PDB file of C-alpha atoms in Angstrom:
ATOM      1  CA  UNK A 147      -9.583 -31.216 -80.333  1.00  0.00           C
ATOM      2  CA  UNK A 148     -10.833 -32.163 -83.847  1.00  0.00           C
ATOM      3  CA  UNK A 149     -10.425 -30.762 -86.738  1.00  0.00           C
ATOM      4  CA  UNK A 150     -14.081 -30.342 -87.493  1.00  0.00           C
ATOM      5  CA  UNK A 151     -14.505 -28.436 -84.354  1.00  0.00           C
ATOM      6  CA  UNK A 152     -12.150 -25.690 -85.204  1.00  0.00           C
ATOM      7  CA  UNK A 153     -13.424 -25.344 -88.791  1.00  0.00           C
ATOM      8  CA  UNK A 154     -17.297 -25.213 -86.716  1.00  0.00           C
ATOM      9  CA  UNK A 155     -15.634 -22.332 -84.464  1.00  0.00           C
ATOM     10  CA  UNK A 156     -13.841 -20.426 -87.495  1.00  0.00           C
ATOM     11  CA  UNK A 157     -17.263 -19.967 -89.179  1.00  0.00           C
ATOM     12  CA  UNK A 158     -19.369 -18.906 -86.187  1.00  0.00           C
ATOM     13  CA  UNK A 159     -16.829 -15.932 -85.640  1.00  0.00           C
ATOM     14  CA  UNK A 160     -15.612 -15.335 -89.546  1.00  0.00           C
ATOM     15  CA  UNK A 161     -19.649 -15.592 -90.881  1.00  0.00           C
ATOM     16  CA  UNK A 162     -18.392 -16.887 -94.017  1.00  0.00           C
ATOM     17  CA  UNK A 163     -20.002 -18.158 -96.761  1.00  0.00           C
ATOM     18  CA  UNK A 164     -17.439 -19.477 -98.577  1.00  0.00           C
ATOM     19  CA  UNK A 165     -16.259 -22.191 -95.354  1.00  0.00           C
ATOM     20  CA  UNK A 166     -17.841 -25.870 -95.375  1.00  0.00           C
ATOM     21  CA  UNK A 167     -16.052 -27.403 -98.755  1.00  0.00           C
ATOM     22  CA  UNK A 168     -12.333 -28.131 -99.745  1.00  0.00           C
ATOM     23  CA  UNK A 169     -12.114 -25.016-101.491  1.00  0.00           C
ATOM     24  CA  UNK A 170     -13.788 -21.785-101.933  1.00  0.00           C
ATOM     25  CA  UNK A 171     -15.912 -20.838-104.788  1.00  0.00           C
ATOM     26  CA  UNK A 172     -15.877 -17.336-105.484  1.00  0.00           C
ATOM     27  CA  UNK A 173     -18.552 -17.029-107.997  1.00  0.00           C
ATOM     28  CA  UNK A 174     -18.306 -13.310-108.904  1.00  0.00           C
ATOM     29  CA  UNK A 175     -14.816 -13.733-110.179  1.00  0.00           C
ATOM     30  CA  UNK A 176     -15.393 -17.079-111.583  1.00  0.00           C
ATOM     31  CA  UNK A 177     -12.743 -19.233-109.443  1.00  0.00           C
ATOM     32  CA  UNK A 178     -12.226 -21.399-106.526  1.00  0.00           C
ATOM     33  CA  UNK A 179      -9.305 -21.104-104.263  1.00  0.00           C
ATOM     34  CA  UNK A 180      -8.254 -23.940-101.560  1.00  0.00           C
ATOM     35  CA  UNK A 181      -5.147 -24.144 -99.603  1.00  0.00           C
ATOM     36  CA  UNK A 182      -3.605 -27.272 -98.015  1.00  0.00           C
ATOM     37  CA  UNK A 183      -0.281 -27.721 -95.412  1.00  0.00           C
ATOM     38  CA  UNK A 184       1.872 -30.862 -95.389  1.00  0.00           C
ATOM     39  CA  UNK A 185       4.032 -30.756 -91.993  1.00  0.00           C
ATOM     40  CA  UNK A 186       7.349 -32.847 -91.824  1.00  0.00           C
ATOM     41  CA  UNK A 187       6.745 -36.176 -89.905  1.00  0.00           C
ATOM     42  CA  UNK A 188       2.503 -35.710 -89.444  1.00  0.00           C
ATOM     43  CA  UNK A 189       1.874 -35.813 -93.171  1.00  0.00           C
ATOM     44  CA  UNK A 190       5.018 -37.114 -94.452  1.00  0.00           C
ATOM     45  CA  UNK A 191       8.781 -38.479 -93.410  1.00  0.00           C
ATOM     46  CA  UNK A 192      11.847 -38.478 -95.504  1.00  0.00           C
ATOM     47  CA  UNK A 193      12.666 -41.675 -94.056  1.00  0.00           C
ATOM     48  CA  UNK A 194      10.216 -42.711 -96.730  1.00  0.00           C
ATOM     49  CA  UNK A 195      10.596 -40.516 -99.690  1.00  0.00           C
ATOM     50  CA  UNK A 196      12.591 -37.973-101.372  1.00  0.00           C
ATOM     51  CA  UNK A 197      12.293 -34.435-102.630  1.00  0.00           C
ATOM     52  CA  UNK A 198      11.301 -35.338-106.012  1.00  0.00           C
ATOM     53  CA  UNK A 199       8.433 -37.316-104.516  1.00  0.00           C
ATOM     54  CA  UNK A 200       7.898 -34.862-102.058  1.00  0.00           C
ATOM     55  CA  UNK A 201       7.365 -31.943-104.939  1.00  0.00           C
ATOM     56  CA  UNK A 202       4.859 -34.255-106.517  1.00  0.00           C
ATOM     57  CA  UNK A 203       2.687 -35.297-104.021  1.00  0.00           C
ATOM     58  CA  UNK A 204       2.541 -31.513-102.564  1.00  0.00           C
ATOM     59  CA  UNK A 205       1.261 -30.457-105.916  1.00  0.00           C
ATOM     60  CA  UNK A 206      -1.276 -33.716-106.422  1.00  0.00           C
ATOM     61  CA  UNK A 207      -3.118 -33.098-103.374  1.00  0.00           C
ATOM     62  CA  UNK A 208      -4.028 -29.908-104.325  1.00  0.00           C
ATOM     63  CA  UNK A 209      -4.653 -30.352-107.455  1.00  0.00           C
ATOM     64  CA  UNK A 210      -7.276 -33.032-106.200  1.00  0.00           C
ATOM     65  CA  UNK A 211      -9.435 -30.406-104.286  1.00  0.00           C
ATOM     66  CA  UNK A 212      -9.775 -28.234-107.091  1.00  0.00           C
ATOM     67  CA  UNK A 213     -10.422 -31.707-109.219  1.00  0.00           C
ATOM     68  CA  UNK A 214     -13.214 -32.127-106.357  1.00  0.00           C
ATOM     69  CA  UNK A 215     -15.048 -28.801-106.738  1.00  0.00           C
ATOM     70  CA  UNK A 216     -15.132 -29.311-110.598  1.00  0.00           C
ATOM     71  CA  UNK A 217     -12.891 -26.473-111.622  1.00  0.00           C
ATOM     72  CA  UNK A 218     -10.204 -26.865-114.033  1.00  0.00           C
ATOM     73  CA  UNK A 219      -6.920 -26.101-112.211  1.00  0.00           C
ATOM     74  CA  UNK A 220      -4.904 -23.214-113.143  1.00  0.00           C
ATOM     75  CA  UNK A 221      -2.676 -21.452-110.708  1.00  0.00           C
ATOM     76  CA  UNK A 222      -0.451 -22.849-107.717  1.00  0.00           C
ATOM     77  CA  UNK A 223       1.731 -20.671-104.816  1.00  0.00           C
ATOM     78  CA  UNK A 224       4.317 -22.575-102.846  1.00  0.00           C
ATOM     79  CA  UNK A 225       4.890 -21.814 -99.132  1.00  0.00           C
ATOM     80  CA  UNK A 226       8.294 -23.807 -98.003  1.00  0.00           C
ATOM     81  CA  UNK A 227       9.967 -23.750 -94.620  1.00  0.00           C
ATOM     82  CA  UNK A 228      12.996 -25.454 -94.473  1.00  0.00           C
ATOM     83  CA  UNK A 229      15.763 -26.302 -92.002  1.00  0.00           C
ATOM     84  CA  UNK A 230      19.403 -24.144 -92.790  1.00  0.00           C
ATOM     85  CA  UNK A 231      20.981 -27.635 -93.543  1.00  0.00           C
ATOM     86  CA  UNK A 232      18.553 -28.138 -96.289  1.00  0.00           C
ATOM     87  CA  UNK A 233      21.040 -28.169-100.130  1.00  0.00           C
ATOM     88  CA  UNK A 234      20.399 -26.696-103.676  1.00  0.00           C
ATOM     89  CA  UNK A 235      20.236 -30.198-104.347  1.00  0.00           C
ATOM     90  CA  UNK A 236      16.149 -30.710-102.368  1.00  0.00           C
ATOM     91  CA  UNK A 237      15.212 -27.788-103.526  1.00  0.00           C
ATOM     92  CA  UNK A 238      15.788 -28.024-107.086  1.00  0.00           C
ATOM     93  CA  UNK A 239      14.742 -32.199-106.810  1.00  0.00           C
ATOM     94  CA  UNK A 240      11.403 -31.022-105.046  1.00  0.00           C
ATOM     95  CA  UNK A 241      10.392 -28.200-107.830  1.00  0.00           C
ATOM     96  CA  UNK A 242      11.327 -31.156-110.242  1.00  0.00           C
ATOM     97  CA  UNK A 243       8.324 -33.093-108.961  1.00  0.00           C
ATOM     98  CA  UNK A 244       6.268 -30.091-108.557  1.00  0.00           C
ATOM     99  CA  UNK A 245       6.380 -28.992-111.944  1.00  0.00           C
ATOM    100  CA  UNK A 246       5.946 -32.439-113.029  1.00  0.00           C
ATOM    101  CA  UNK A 247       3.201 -32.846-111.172  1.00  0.00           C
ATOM    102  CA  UNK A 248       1.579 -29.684-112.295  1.00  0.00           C
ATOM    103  CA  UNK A 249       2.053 -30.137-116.058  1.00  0.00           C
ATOM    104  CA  UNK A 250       0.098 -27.035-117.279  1.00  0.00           C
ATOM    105  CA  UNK A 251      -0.682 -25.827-114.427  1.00  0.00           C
ATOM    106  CA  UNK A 252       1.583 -22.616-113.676  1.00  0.00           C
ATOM    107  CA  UNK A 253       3.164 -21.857-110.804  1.00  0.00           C
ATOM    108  CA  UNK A 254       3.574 -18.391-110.077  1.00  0.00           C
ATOM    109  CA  UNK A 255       5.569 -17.693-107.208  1.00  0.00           C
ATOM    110  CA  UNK A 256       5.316 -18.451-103.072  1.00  0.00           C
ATOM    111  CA  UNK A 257       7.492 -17.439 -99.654  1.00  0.00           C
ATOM    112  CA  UNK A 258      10.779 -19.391 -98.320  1.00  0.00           C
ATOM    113  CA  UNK A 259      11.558 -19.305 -94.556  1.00  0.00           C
ATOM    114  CA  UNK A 260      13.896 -21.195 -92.387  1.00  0.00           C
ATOM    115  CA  UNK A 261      12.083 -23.488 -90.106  1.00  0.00           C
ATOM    116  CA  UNK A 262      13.321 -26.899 -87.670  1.00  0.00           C
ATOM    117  CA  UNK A 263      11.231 -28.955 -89.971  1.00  0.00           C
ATOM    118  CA  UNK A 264       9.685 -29.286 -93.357  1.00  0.00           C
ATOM    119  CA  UNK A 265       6.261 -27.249 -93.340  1.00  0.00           C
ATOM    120  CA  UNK A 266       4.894 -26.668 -97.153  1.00  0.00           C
ATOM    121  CA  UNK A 267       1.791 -24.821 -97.926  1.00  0.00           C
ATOM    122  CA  UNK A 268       0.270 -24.464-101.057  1.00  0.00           C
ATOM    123  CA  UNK A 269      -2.446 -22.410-102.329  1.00  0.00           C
ATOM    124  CA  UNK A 270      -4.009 -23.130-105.979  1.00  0.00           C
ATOM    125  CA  UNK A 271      -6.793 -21.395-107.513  1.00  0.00           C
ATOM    126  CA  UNK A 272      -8.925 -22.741-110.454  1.00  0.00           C
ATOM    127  CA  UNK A 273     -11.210 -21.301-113.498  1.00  0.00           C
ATOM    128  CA  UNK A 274     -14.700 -22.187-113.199  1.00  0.00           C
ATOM    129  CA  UNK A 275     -15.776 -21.049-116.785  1.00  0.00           C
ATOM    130  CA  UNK A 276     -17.757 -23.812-118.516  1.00  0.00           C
ATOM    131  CA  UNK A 277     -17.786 -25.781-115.538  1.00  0.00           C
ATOM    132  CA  UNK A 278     -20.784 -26.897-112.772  1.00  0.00           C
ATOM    133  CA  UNK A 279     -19.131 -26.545-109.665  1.00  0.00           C
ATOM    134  CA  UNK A 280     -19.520 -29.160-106.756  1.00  0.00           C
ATOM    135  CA  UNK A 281     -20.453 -28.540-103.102  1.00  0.00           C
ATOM    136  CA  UNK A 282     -21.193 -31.361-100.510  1.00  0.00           C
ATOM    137  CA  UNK A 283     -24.435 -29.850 -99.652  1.00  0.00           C
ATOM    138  CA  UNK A 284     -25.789 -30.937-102.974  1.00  0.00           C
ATOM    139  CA  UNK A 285     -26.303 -34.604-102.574  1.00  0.00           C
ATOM    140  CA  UNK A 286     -30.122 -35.117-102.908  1.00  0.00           C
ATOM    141  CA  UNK A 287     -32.730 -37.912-102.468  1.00  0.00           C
ATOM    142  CA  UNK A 288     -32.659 -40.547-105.317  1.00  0.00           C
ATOM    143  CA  UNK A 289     -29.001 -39.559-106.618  1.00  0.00           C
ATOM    144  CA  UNK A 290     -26.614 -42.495-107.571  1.00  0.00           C
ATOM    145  CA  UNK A 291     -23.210 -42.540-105.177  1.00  0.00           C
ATOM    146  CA  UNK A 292     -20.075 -43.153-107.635  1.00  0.00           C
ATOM    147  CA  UNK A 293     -16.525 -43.639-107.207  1.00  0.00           C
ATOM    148  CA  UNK A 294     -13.515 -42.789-109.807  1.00  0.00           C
ATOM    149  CA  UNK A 295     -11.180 -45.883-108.934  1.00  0.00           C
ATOM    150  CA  UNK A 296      -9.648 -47.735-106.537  1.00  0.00           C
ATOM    151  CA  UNK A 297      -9.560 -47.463-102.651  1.00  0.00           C
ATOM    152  CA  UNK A 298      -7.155 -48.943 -99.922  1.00  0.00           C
ATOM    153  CA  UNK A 299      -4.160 -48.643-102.235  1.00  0.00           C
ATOM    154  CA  UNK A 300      -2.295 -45.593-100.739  1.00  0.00           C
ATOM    155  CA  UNK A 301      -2.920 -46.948 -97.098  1.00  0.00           C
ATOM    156  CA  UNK A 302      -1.481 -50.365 -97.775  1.00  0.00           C
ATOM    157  CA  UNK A 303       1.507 -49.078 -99.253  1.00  0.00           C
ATOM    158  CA  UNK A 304       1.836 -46.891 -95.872  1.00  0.00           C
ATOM    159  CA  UNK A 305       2.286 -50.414 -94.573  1.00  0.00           C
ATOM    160  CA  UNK A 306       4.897 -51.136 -96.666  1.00  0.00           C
ATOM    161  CA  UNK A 307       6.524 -48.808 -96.618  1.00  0.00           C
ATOM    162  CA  UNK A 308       6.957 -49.156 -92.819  1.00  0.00           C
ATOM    163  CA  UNK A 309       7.834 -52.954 -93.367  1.00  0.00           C
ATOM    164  CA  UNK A 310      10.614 -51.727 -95.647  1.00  0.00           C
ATOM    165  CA  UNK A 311       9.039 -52.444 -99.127  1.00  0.00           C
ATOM    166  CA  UNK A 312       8.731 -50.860-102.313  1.00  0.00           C
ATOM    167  CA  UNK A 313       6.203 -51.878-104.648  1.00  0.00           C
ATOM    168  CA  UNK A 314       3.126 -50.556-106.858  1.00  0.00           C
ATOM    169  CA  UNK A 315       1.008 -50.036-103.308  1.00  0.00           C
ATOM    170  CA  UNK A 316       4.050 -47.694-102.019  1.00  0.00           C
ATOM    171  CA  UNK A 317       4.029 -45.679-105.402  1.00  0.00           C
ATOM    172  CA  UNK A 318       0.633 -45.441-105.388  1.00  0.00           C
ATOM    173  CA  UNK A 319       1.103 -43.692-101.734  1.00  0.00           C
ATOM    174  CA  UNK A 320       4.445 -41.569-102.322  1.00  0.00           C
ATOM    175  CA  UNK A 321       3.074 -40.263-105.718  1.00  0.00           C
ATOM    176  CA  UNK A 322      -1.411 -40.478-106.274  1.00  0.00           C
ATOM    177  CA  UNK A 323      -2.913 -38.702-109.011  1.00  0.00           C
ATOM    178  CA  UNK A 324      -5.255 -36.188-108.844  1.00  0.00           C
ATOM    179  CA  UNK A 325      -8.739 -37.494-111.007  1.00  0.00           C
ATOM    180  CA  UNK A 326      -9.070 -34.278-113.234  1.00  0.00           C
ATOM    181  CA  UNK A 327     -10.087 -36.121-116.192  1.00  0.00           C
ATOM    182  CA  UNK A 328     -12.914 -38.091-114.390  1.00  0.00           C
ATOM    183  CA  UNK A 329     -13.914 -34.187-112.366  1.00  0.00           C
ATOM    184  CA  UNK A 330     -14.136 -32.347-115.830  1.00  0.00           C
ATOM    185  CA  UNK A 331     -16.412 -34.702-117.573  1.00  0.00           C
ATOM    186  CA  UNK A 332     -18.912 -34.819-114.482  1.00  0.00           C
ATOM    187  CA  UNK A 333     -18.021 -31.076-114.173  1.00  0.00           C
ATOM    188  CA  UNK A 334     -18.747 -30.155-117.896  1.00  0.00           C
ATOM    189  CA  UNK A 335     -21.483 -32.461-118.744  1.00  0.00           C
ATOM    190  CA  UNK A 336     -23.953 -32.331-115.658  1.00  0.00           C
ATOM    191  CA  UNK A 337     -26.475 -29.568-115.494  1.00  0.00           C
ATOM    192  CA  UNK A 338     -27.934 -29.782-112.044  1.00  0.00           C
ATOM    193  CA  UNK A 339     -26.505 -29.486-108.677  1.00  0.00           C
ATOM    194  CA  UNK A 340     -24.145 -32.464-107.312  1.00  0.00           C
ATOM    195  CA  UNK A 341     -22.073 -33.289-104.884  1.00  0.00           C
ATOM    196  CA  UNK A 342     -18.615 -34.204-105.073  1.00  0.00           C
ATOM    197  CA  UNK A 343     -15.563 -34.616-102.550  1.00  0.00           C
ATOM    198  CA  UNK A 344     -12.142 -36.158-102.809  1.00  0.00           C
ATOM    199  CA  UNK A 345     -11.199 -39.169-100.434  1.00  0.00           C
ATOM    200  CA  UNK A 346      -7.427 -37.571 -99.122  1.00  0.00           C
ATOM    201  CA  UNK A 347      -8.973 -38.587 -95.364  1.00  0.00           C
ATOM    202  CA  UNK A 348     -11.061 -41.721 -96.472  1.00  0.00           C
ATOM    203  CA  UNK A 349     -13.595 -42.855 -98.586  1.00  0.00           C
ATOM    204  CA  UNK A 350     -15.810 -43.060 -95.345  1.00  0.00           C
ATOM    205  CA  UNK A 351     -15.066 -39.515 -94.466  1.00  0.00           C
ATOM    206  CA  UNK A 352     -16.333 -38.524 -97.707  1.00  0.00           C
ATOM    207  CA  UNK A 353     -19.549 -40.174 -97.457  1.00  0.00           C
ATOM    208  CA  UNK A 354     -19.982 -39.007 -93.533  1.00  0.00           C
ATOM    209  CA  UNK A 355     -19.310 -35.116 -94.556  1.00  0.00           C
ATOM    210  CA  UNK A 356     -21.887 -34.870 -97.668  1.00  0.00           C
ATOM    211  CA  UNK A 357     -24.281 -37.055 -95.949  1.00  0.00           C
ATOM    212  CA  UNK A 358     -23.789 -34.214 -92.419  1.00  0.00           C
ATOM    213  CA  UNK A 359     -23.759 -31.412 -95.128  1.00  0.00           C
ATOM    214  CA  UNK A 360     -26.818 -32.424 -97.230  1.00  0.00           C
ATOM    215  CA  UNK A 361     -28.893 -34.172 -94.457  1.00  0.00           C
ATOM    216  CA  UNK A 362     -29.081 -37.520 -96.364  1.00  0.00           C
ATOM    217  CA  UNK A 363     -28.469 -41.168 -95.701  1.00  0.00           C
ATOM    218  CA  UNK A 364     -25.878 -42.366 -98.010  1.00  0.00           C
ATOM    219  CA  UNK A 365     -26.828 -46.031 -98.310  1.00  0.00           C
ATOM    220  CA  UNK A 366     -23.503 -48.357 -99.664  1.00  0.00           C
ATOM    221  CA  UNK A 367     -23.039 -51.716-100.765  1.00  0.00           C
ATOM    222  CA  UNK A 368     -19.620 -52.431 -99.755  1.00  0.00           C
ATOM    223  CA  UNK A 369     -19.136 -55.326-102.656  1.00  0.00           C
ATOM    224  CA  UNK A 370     -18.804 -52.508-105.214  1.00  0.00           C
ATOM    225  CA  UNK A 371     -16.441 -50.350-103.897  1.00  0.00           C
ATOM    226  CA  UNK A 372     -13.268 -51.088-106.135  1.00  0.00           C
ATOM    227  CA  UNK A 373     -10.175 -51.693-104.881  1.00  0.00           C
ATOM    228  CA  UNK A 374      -6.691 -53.893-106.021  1.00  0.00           C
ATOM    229  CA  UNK A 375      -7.211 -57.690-105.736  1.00  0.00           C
ATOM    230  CA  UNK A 376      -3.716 -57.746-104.174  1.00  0.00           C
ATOM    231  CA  UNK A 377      -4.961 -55.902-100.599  1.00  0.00           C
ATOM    232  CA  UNK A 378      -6.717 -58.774 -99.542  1.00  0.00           C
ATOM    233  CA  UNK A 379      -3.463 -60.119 -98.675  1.00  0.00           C
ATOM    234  CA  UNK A 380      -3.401 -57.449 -96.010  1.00  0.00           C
ATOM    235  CA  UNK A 381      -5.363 -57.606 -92.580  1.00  0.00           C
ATOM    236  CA  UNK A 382      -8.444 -55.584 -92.068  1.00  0.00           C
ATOM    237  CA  UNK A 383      -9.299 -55.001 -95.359  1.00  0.00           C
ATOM    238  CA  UNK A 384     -12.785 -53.160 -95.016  1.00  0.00           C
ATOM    239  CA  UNK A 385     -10.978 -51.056 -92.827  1.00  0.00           C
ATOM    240  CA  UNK A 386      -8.043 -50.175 -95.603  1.00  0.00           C
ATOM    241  CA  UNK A 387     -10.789 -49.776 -97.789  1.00  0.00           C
ATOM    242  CA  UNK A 388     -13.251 -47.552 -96.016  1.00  0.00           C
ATOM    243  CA  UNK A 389     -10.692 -45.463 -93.518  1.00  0.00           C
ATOM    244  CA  UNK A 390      -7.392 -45.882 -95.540  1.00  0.00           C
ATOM    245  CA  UNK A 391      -6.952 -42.104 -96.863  1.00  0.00           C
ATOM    246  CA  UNK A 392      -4.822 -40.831 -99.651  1.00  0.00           C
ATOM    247  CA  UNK A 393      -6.290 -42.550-102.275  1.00  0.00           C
ATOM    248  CA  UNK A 394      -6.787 -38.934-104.244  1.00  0.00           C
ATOM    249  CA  UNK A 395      -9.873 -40.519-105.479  1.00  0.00           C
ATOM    250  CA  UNK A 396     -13.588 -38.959-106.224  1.00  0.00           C
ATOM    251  CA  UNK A 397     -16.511 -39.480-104.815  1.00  0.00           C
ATOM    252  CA  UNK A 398     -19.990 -37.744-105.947  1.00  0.00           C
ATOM    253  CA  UNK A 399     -23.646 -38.095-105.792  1.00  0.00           C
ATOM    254  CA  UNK A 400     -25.103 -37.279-109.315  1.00  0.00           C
ATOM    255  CA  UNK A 401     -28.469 -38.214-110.520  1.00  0.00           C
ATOM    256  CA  UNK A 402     -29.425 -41.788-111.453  1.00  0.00           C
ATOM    257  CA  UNK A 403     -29.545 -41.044-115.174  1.00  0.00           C
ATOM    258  CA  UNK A 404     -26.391 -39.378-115.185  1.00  0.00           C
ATOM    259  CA  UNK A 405     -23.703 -41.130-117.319  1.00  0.00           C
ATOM    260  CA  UNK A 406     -20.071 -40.945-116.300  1.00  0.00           C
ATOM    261  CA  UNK A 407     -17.408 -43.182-118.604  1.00  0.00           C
ATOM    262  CA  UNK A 408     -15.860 -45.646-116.326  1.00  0.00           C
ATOM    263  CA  UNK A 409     -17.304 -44.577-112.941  1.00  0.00           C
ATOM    264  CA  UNK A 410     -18.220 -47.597-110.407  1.00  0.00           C
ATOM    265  CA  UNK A 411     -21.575 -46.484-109.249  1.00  0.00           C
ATOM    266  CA  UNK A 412     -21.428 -48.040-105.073  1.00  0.00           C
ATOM    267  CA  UNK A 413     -24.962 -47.130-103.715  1.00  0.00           C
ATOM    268  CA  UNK A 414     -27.481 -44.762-103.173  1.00  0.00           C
ATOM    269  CA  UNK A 415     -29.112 -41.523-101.826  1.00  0.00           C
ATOM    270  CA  UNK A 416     -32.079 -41.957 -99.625  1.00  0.00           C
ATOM    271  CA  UNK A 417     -33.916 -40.621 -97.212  1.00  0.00           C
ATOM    272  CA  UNK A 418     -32.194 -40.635 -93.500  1.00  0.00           C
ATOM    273  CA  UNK A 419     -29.006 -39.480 -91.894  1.00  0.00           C
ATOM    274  CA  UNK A 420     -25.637 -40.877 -91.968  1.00  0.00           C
ATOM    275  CA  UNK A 421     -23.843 -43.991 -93.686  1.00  0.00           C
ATOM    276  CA  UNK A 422     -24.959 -47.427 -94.322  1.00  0.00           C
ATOM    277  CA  UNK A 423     -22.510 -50.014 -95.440  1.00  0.00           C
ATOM    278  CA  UNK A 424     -24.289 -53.353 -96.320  1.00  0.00           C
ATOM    279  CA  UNK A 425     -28.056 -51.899 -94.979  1.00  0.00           C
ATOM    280  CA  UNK A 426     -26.342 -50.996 -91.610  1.00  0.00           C
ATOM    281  CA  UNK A 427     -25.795 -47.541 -89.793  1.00  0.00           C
ATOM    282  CA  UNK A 428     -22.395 -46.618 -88.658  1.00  0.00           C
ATOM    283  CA  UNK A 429     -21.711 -45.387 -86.129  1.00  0.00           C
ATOM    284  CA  UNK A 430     -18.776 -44.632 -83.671  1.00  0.00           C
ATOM    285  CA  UNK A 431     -16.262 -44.246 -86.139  1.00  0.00           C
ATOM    286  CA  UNK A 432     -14.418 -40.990 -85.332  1.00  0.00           C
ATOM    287  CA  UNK A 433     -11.358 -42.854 -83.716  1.00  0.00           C
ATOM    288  CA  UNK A 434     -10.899 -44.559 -87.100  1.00  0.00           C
ATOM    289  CA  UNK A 435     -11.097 -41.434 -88.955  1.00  0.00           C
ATOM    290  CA  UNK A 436      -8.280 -39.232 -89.730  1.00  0.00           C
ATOM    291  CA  UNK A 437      -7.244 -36.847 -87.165  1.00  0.00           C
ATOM    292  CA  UNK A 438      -4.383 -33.997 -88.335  1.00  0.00           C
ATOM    293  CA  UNK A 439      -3.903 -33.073 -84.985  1.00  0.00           C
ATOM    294  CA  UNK A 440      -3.691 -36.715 -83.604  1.00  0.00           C
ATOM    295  CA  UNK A 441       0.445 -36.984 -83.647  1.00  0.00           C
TER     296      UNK A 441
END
């Protein structure tokens, strides 16, 4: 089963309102709220990083979906299960990277249990004062498609990290940055409703889930999409680019006169339904996407 199709059977028996983005906006208190679960060898391995890294990453992710909505993140809870060998020694290294990671961003308590593998879940919540918050529903007809930085990075430095290599590509994997900077300005300046998502499972997920939530055709030209020089050393390149996840980057849909400091604007909103790359449709793609319960 797919993820999507839980998520589609969750809201036909919850009836909520708040269920559809990356985290909940809860608009009579004035936050959002999102949660996120990294399991031991499905999300990450310690063959292939550390507990410092480990603490980082756990906090960046999150810190991206609250980036995504547009709210300035504020709060964080840390659920940890760990095996009984697990030492002072990770736990200490991995609340190093954490807090590092979280910078002003307080974090104000969580649960520990014993468990046969790592399991983390977080839960951060974020202050919407000031702020336009994002929804994927809000892409509209004649809206520019635009892209905070670099993508294919974090997926080619999976590679090399299975290959046994450590260089900028596996930093950029074991330890992304969340693109708050980029999410306030959009989030602060823009008056009307947009649409904005984080590319954790792809930049072509993105695209496919506001274009499914807004009923638009988001059209692409493929030749603007940025990415690092260096990955076309690597096979399948569109696919690195496109499917590769964990770039922690943003994507929105904001109107055409709408001026964002070093955004790379990549297409368009039009009339339609799905993605174009290049003028054509894709289709079939779900085996490329990312599946969390594909192990």
């Amino acid at each position: 089963m797919k993820e999507k199709e839980f998520i589609k059977i969750i809201k036909e028996i919850t009836f909520s309102e708040y269920i559809g983005d990356d985290c909940a906006y809860l608009k009579d208190i004035g936050v959002v709220v999102s949660q996120d679960n990294l399991v031991e060898n499905i999300h990450f391995s310690m063959e292939y990083t550390d507990a410092y890294k480990l603490g980082y990453k756990s906090a960046m992710v999150n810190i991206s979906d609250i980036a995504a909505s547009g709210a300035e993140p504020k709060y964080l809870t840390v659920g940890l299960s760990l095996p009984n060998s697990t030492d002072k020694t990770f736990i200490k290294n991995f609340y190093r990277g954490l807090k590092d990671a979280c910078g002003q961003i307080d974090i104000i308590g969580g649960d520990i249990t014993g468990n046969d593998k790592i399991f983390i879940s977080i839960t951060i919540i974020g202050k919407t004062s000031g702020r336009k918050i994002s929804s994927r529903k809000n892409a509209k007809e004649g809206y520019k498609i635009i892209v905070s930085g670099n993508h294919g990075t974090s997926a080619a430095g999976l590679k090399e990290l299975f290959a046994g290599k450590q260089n900028k590509f596996t930093k950029e994997h074991l330890m992304p940055k969340a693109q708050v900077e980029f999410s306030k300005y959009i989030a602060q300046q823009i008056q009307v409703d947009y649409a904005m998502m984080d590319t954790s499972d792809g930049l072509m997920d993105a695209l496919i889930q506001i274009s499914e939530a807004s009923n638009v055709m988001l059209d692409v030209d493929f030749s603007k999409i940025p990415y690092d020089k260096n990955l076309e050393r690597f096979d399948g390149l569109e696919d690195l680019i496109l499917y590769g996840g964990e770039d922690y980057q943003l994507v929105a849909c904001v109107p055409q006169d709408f001026y964002i400091p070093q955004a790379f604007e990549i297409g368009k909103v039009v009339k339609g339904f799905g993605v174009k790359i290049n003028g054509k449709l894709i289709t079939n793609v779900e085996q490329k996407l990312f599946n969390h319960f594909k192990l």
